[in-house]
PDB file of C-alpha atoms in Angstrom:
ATOM      1  CA  MET A1095      -0.072  -0.024   0.083  1.00 56.00           C
ATOM      2  CA  SER A1096       1.424   3.427  -0.744  1.00 66.00           C
ATOM      3  CA  LYS A1097       0.922   6.323   1.764  1.00 70.00           C
ATOM      4  CA  ARG A1098      -1.064   9.477   0.483  1.00 71.00           C
ATOM      5  CA  LYS A1099       1.170  12.407   0.175  1.00 73.00           C
ATOM      6  CA  THR A1100      -0.537  15.497   1.653  1.00 75.00           C
ATOM      7  CA  GLN A1101       0.026  18.863  -0.003  1.00 77.00           C
ATOM      8  CA  SER A1102       0.959  21.688   2.575  1.00 83.00           C
ATOM      9  CA  TYR A1103       0.323  25.274   1.692  1.00 86.00           C
ATOM     10  CA  THR A1104       1.657  28.627   3.317  1.00 88.00           C
ATOM     11  CA  SER A1105      -0.623  30.972   4.789  1.00 86.00           C
ATOM     12  CA  GLU A1106       0.189  33.763   2.087  1.00 87.00           C
ATOM     13  CA  TYR A1107      -0.635  31.174  -0.762  1.00 89.00           C
ATOM     14  CA  ARG A1108      -4.061  30.314   1.236  1.00 89.00           C
ATOM     15  CA  ALA A1109      -4.903  34.160   1.431  1.00 89.00           C
ATOM     16  CA  GLU A1110      -3.983  34.706  -2.341  1.00 89.00           C
ATOM     17  CA  ALA A1111      -6.097  31.587  -3.486  1.00 90.00           C
ATOM     18  CA  THR A1112      -9.135  32.951  -1.507  1.00 91.00           C
ATOM     19  CA  LYS A1113      -8.670  36.457  -2.903  1.00 90.00           C
ATOM     20  CA  LEU A1114      -9.321  35.000  -6.439  1.00 89.00           C
ATOM     21  CA  VAL A1115     -12.595  33.886  -5.369  1.00 90.00           C
ATOM     22  CA  LEU A1116     -13.748  36.384  -3.064  1.00 88.00           C
ATOM     23  CA  ASP A1117     -12.111  39.632  -4.667  1.00 87.00           C
ATOM     24  CA  GLN A1118     -12.005  38.858  -8.317  1.00 87.00           C
ATOM     25  CA  GLY A1119     -15.090  36.968  -8.632  1.00 87.00           C
ATOM     26  CA  LEU A1120     -13.682  33.489 -10.043  1.00 88.00           C
ATOM     27  CA  SER A1121     -15.658  30.401  -9.245  1.00 91.00           C
ATOM     28  CA  VAL A1122     -14.237  28.029  -6.834  1.00 92.00           C
ATOM     29  CA  ALA A1123     -13.646  25.464  -9.504  1.00 93.00           C
ATOM     30  CA  GLU A1124     -12.049  27.876 -12.108  1.00 93.00           C
ATOM     31  CA  ALA A1125      -9.587  29.262  -9.489  1.00 92.00           C
ATOM     32  CA  ALA A1126      -8.683  25.702  -8.341  1.00 91.00           C
ATOM     33  CA  THR A1127      -8.098  24.762 -11.967  1.00 92.00           C
ATOM     34  CA  ARG A1128      -5.769  27.718 -12.539  1.00 91.00           C
ATOM     35  CA  LEU A1129      -3.919  26.909  -9.243  1.00 91.00           C
ATOM     36  CA  ASN A1130      -3.785  23.312  -9.958  1.00 91.00           C
ATOM     37  CA  MET A1131      -5.237  22.252  -6.601  1.00 91.00           C
ATOM     38  CA  ASN A1132      -8.075  20.401  -5.058  1.00 91.00           C
ATOM     39  CA  GLN A1133     -11.227  22.023  -5.547  1.00 92.00           C
ATOM     40  CA  GLY A1134     -12.599  20.872  -2.221  1.00 93.00           C
ATOM     41  CA  THR A1135      -9.508  22.252  -0.291  1.00 92.00           C
ATOM     42  CA  LEU A1136      -9.979  25.552  -1.905  1.00 92.00           C
ATOM     43  CA  ALA A1137     -13.771  25.510  -1.302  1.00 93.00           C
ATOM     44  CA  TYR A1138     -13.013  24.949   2.525  1.00 93.00           C
ATOM     45  CA  TRP A1139     -10.774  27.875   2.628  1.00 92.00           C
ATOM     46  CA  VAL A1140     -13.190  30.272   0.960  1.00 92.00           C
ATOM     47  CA  THR A1141     -15.899  28.821   3.599  1.00 92.00           C
ATOM     48  CA  GLN A1142     -13.550  29.692   6.445  1.00 89.00           C
ATOM     49  CA  ALA A1143     -12.688  33.114   4.962  1.00 88.00           C
ATOM     50  CA  ARG A1144     -16.321  34.087   4.765  1.00 87.00           C
ATOM     51  CA  LYS A1145     -16.858  32.941   8.257  1.00 87.00           C
ATOM     52  CA  GLY A1146     -13.978  35.101   9.417  1.00 81.00           C
ATOM     53  CA  LYS A1147     -11.985  32.215  10.514  1.00 70.00           C
ATOM     54  CA  THR A1148      -9.086  32.381   8.447  1.00 60.00           C
ATOM     55  CA  VAL A1149      -5.461  32.944  10.220  1.00 52.00           C
ATOM     56  CA  SER A1150      -4.367  36.458   9.538  1.00 51.00           C
ATOM     57  CA  VAL A1151      -1.281  36.627   7.287  1.00 49.00           C
ATOM     58  CA  SER A1152       1.571  38.446   9.136  1.00 46.00           C
ATOM     59  CA  GLY A1153       5.076  39.378   8.603  1.00 45.00           C
ATOM     60  CA  ALA A1154       6.057  39.726   4.874  1.00 47.00           C
ATOM     61  CA  GLY A1155       2.568  38.957   3.411  1.00 55.00           C
ATOM     62  CA  MET A1156       0.626  42.056   5.230  1.00 64.00           C
ATOM     63  CA  GLN A1157       2.019  45.414   5.911  1.00 70.00           C
ATOM     64  CA  SER A1158       0.605  48.183   8.223  1.00 75.00           C
ATOM     65  CA  ALA A1159      -0.723  51.365   6.588  1.00 80.00           C
ATOM     66  CA  VAL A1160       2.393  53.288   7.901  1.00 84.00           C
ATOM     67  CA  GLU A1161       4.629  50.872   6.493  1.00 82.00           C
ATOM     68  CA  LEU A1162       2.974  50.955   3.135  1.00 84.00           C
ATOM     69  CA  ALA A1163       2.931  54.757   2.967  1.00 87.00           C
ATOM     70  CA  ALA A1164       6.579  54.682   3.873  1.00 89.00           C
ATOM     71  CA  GLU A1165       7.422  52.340   1.099  1.00 89.00           C
ATOM     72  CA  ASN A1166       5.299  54.333  -1.197  1.00 92.00           C
ATOM     73  CA  ARG A1167       7.291  57.560  -0.395  1.00 94.00           C
ATOM     74  CA  GLU A1168      10.794  55.810  -1.035  1.00 94.00           C
ATOM     75  CA  LEU A1169       9.415  54.227  -4.359  1.00 94.00           C
ATOM     76  CA  ARG A1170       8.256  57.524  -5.818  1.00 96.00           C
ATOM     77  CA  ARG A1171      11.487  59.048  -4.814  1.00 96.00           C
ATOM     78  CA  GLU A1172      13.503  56.365  -6.583  1.00 96.00           C
ATOM     79  CA  LEU A1173      11.140  56.719  -9.557  1.00 96.00           C
ATOM     80  CA  ALA A1174      11.738  60.442  -9.673  1.00 96.00           C
ATOM     81  CA  GLU A1175      15.468  60.137  -9.366  1.00 95.00           C
ATOM     82  CA  ALA A1176      15.448  57.335 -12.359  1.00 95.00           C
ATOM     83  CA  ARG A1177      13.344  59.530 -14.524  1.00 95.00           C
ATOM     84  CA  MET A1178      15.783  62.621 -14.054  1.00 94.00           C
ATOM     85  CA  GLU A1179      18.803  60.359 -14.993  1.00 91.00           C
ATOM     86  CA  ARG A1180      16.858  59.069 -18.074  1.00 91.00           C
ATOM     87  CA  ASP A1181      15.943  62.536 -19.188  1.00 91.00           C
ATOM     88  CA  ILE A1182      19.618  63.767 -18.548  1.00 88.00           C
ATOM     89  CA  LEU A1183      20.979  60.884 -20.564  1.00 85.00           C
ATOM     90  CA  LYS A1184      18.066  61.332 -23.225  1.00 85.00           C
ATOM     91  CA  ASN A1185      18.803  65.056 -23.724  1.00 85.00           C
ATOM     92  CA  ARG A1186      22.581  65.019 -23.805  1.00 79.00           C
ATOM     93  CA  PRO A1187      24.245  66.887 -26.695  1.00 79.00           C
ATOM     94  CA  HIS A1188      24.758  64.773 -29.686  1.00 74.00           C
ATOM     95  CA  GLY A1189      28.619  64.686 -29.615  1.00 72.00           C
ATOM     96  CA  ALA A1190      28.659  64.151 -25.907  1.00 69.00           C
ATOM     97  CA  PRO A1191      30.536  61.180 -24.876  1.00 71.00           C
ATOM     98  CA  ARG A1192      28.452  58.329 -23.209  1.00 70.00           C
ATOM     99  CA  PRO A1193      28.649  57.429 -19.638  1.00 66.00           C
ATOM    100  CA  LEU A1194      30.326  54.222 -18.613  1.00 67.00           C
TER     101      LEU A1194
END
């Protein structure tokens, strides 16, 4: 007799899988097919999420509003700097040497 191998999923994966059904409006069957997983497992996760019994994703999965705002500011600053560098290089005089 062979043993059944059980699949384990991270809490982040579970949260993203349930979002496909709850937020994006996919059916459980369609989402399970896309994720190549058992339909019953996903249906159970969705049921638990609707009841509010899901384990909250902490750590790398979820960030507080303050952390997100700080990250957003940093990314906007980096984007502005990259755009400025691009524009400087794009608008350099025709005969000017290229940067290394």
